[in-house]
Amino acid sequence: MHQGSFLDTPIEFIKGVGPQRAEVLKKELSIHTVGDFLSHYPYRYEDRSVVYPISQIGSGEVFLQIQGVLSAFELVGEGKARRLTCWLRDGTGQIELIWFQGISYVHKNLQPGQRYLVFGRVSEFKGKLSIAHPEVELIKPHEKPAQKGLVPVYPLTDSMRRRYLDNKFMSQVSANILAMPGFEIPENLPAYMLEKQQLVARHWAISMLHRPNNPQNLQLAENRLKFEELFYLQIRHLQLKSHRNRTLKGLVFEKVGEHFNGFYKNHLPFELTNAQKKVLKEIRKDMVTGRQMNRLLQGDVGSGKTIVAILAMLIALDNGYQSCIMAPTEILASQHYAVMQELLEGTGIKTALLTGSTTKKNREKLLAELKSGEISILTGTHALIENDVDFAQLGLVVIDEQHRFGVAQRAKLWRKGNRVPHILVMTATPIPRTLAMTVYGDLEVSTIDQLPSGRKQIVTVHRHDNTRPLIMQFVREEVAKGRQVYVVFPLIEDSPKLELKSLMTGYEVVAEYLPPPAYKYSMLHGKLKPAEKDIEMGRFKSHATDIMVATTVIEVGVNVPNASVMIIENAERFGLAQLHQLRGRVGRGAEQSYCILVTGGKLSAAARKRIQTMVATTDGFQIAQVDMELRGPGDMDGTRQSGLLELKLSDIRKDEALLLASRAAAEALLEDDAKFEKPENAPVKLELAKIPHRTVWSKIS
Ligand code: ADP
Ligand code: MG
C-alpha cells in the first residue's frame, strides 16, 4: 500500500510464511505484501462461541458446533460409497458423523468413548441428521474446550489446500500480522466523514474483520469497510463523468430542422406519450451542452424506446451528422432496419443494414457510402464496431439492449468518430436503482415510465401441462379471432442439435391439436441462417402464419403487434428477465393479450417464486428487483461482463442505505473539493493515487 509503510512489508517476512509459502500466496491469491494479505477478506465466519445441544439442531445446511461422546466406528459400503460412520451423543440426542476419505487416519486417531468437540455442516437425509468430514477435537476430562468465538473463513484455492495452506494457516498468519510491533493501517477516509457517517477507523475495522471478538463489532467493521468500498466506487463513477465533461468536447446539435420537424409532422404514426416527450427533451438538452452525451435510456418492454432513438438520430442528421444503432442480434438489427425503412419512407433519408451476414460486395459498397456520408443512419450488429467501418461524420451512437454490450465495446465505438459522438444506451431489462447506480453510475439516466395508451394489461396465468387441451382450445379461439400466437420452448444448452429436436417435439405436440395446413406455422431456432430467420420472421409478421414455434431466439425486441398469446413451455427453466422479455412480445397492439406459463413436474422454490412474480406483476422494475434478490446482482444480465461489480464486501441487495449514503458523500465531497486540496481530504487523495483503475477508466466512455 502506501508510504513505504508497514503494509508494504513483503509477505514472506511474516512469521509462519517464509519464501516457499509466499510463492504460493503470490501465485494463487496475488498476495505479495502484508497489505494484500489484509485485504484478502474472510468470506464468512464460523460461530464457535456456542456449543449446541444436538436436540436443537434443525435441518438446513448450517455450520455449527456440538460436543459429545463418540460411539464405536462402523465401516459400511464399498468402492466409492465406502465410508466410516459413528454417532456422537450428548445426552439430548445423537447425530451421525461420516468420513469418505482419510478413513484409516480417523480410525486410528479418534477414540470411541471419549468426549469430542465437533464442528461441521449439518445435512439431513431422509430425516436423519449427519455431518460429513467434521472437524473434531478431543476434550480432555475436566477440561473446558478453548473458546474460539468467531472464526474467519478465507477464500482459498484447491492448490493451496493441497499444500496444507489451509484456513488454519491463513488465520495464523493474520494473527501474526496483527501482533507485530508497528502494525498500523492508515486511515483512508476523512475524519469528518467518519464522524458524520458514524464509522469506525480503518485500522480497527480491518483488525476486527480478521479477528472478530463478537458479532456486534464484526458488523461495525463490515459496515465501515463496505462504506469505504462503495464510496470509492462512486467517487470513480463521478470522476469519470466529470473527466469526460471537462476533457471531451461534445458535438453541439443546435438545430432542430427539417428532418426532425418534417418527420414529426408528417410521418410519426402516433402521438408520443408524455414519458417519451420527457426523455426526448432530456436527450435534446444533452446534445446542445457542448459535452458528450452518455445517457442510459431505461424503459420497460414495449414502452417505445425505438422511436425516441429515431427522433434523436434525426436531430443528429439535421446537424449534418450520421448515426448508428447497434443491436445484439441479427433479428433485432433487421427489425430495426425494417421499422426505420417503413417510418422513413418518403423522407429521402438513406439508411442501411450491416451485419455479419452482409455479403462482401454489399459490404464494400456500404462502407464506401458510409465514408462519403451518403448513408445517414446505419443499423447493425457487432459488425458495426469492426475496424474498417468508417463514418464520414458520426454524431450519435445508439446501443440497444445494452446488457449484451460490455463497457469496453462502448469505448471502441466512440473511437470511430474524429470527435466523440453522443451515446445513448437503451435497455429493456430494467435494473433496480441500486444496481443502476453501481453499474452505470457514470451515466445519466432517463426513464420511460409509461406505456403508450390503449395498451391492455397482459393477462398472465400459470397452467399445468396436463391442461393442454384447454390451453389449445384457447389458442384455437384466438386464432379464429385473427390473432397470432407464440409458443416458446427452452433452449437446451449449447446444443443446436438438441435444440432443434426439442423444438420439433414441441411442434408435434402443438400440431396435434392445431394441425396444419388449417393452422399455419413459422419456426425459429438457432440453427437457421440469419437470412432464413428473416424469412420466418417476415412470414409471421405479415400474418402468412398463425403460430410461431420458437426457442428463445425471439426473446429480445421482436415486434409483431397482432400476436396476442405467448405460451412459454417449461417456464420453470427460464430466468425472470427472460420470461419478462418473452411476455413483452405480446401486448403490443390494442387487443387483449395473454401469457401462459406452462410447467410440468414439481417446481423448485426459486422457480415457483419466478412464476408467481410473473403472474403477479407486469412491472419490469419490480421483476428485476425480485430477480436480483433471487440470483444476486453478479448474475444479472450485463453486470457480469461489466466488470464494475467487483465488490468484495458489499451486497447491493442488502446495502442500499450504505450505497445511497456513499453516493451522497462522494457527491458532496467532489462539489466541495474536487481536487482534494483541503488538508482534511488528504486521505482521499492518497487513496485515489493508489487505484490503478483510473487510467483505464478515463479511456472508457
Ligand atoms: P421497446 O421500448 O420495447 O423497444 P418499441 O420501441 O419496440 O418498444 O415499441 C413497441 C411498440 O409500440 C411499437 O410497435 C411502436 O411502434 C409502438 N409505439 C411506440 N410509441 C408509441 C406511442 N407513443 N403510441 C403508440 N404506439 C407506440
Ligand atoms: Mg426495443
mmCIF file of N, CA and C in Angstrom, residues 28 87 118 156 208 214 349 366 626 659 700:
data_model
loop_
_atom_site.group_PDB
_atom_site.id
_atom_site.type_symbol
_atom_site.label_atom_id
_atom_site.label_comp_id
_atom_site.label_asym_id
_atom_site.label_seq_id
_atom_site.Cartn_x
_atom_site.Cartn_y
_atom_site.Cartn_z
ATOM 1 N N GLU A 28 -1.334 -17.953 -6.110
ATOM 2 C CA GLU A 28 -2.738 -18.342 -6.005
ATOM 3 C C GLU A 28 -3.670 -17.174 -5.701
ATOM 4 N N TRP A 87 -21.548 -42.417 15.807
ATOM 5 C CA TRP A 87 -22.520 -41.489 16.380
ATOM 6 C C TRP A 87 -21.856 -40.618 17.424
ATOM 7 N N VAL A 118 -17.020 -31.029 18.163
ATOM 8 C CA VAL A 118 -17.191 -31.321 16.743
ATOM 9 C C VAL A 118 -17.751 -30.105 16.022
ATOM 10 N N LEU A 156 -9.943 -19.778 -0.471
ATOM 11 C CA LEU A 156 -8.677 -20.459 -0.757
ATOM 12 C C LEU A 156 -8.803 -21.173 -2.090
ATOM 13 N N MET A 208 -10.535 -6.104 13.143
ATOM 14 C CA MET A 208 -11.729 -6.800 13.608
ATOM 15 C C MET A 208 -12.230 -7.814 12.578
ATOM 16 N N ASN A 214 -16.643 -10.225 18.693
ATOM 17 C CA ASN A 214 -18.064 -10.527 18.852
ATOM 18 C C ASN A 214 -18.833 -10.051 17.617
ATOM 19 N N ILE A 349 -34.262 9.995 -46.575
ATOM 20 C CA ILE A 349 -33.123 9.696 -45.703
ATOM 21 C C ILE A 349 -32.624 8.287 -45.994
ATOM 22 N N LEU A 366 -21.465 -0.505 -49.137
ATOM 23 C CA LEU A 366 -21.995 0.168 -47.960
ATOM 24 C C LEU A 366 -20.918 0.990 -47.253
ATOM 25 N N VAL A 626 -36.965 -8.610 -7.873
ATOM 26 C CA VAL A 626 -37.089 -9.994 -7.411
ATOM 27 C C VAL A 626 -35.959 -10.836 -8.004
ATOM 28 N N LEU A 659 -25.135 2.376 0.169
ATOM 29 C CA LEU A 659 -24.853 2.824 -1.190
ATOM 30 C C LEU A 659 -25.314 4.264 -1.376
ATOM 31 N N ILE A 700 -12.589 5.064 -20.964
ATOM 32 C CA ILE A 700 -13.877 4.460 -21.279
ATOM 33 C C ILE A 700 -14.968 5.503 -21.304
#
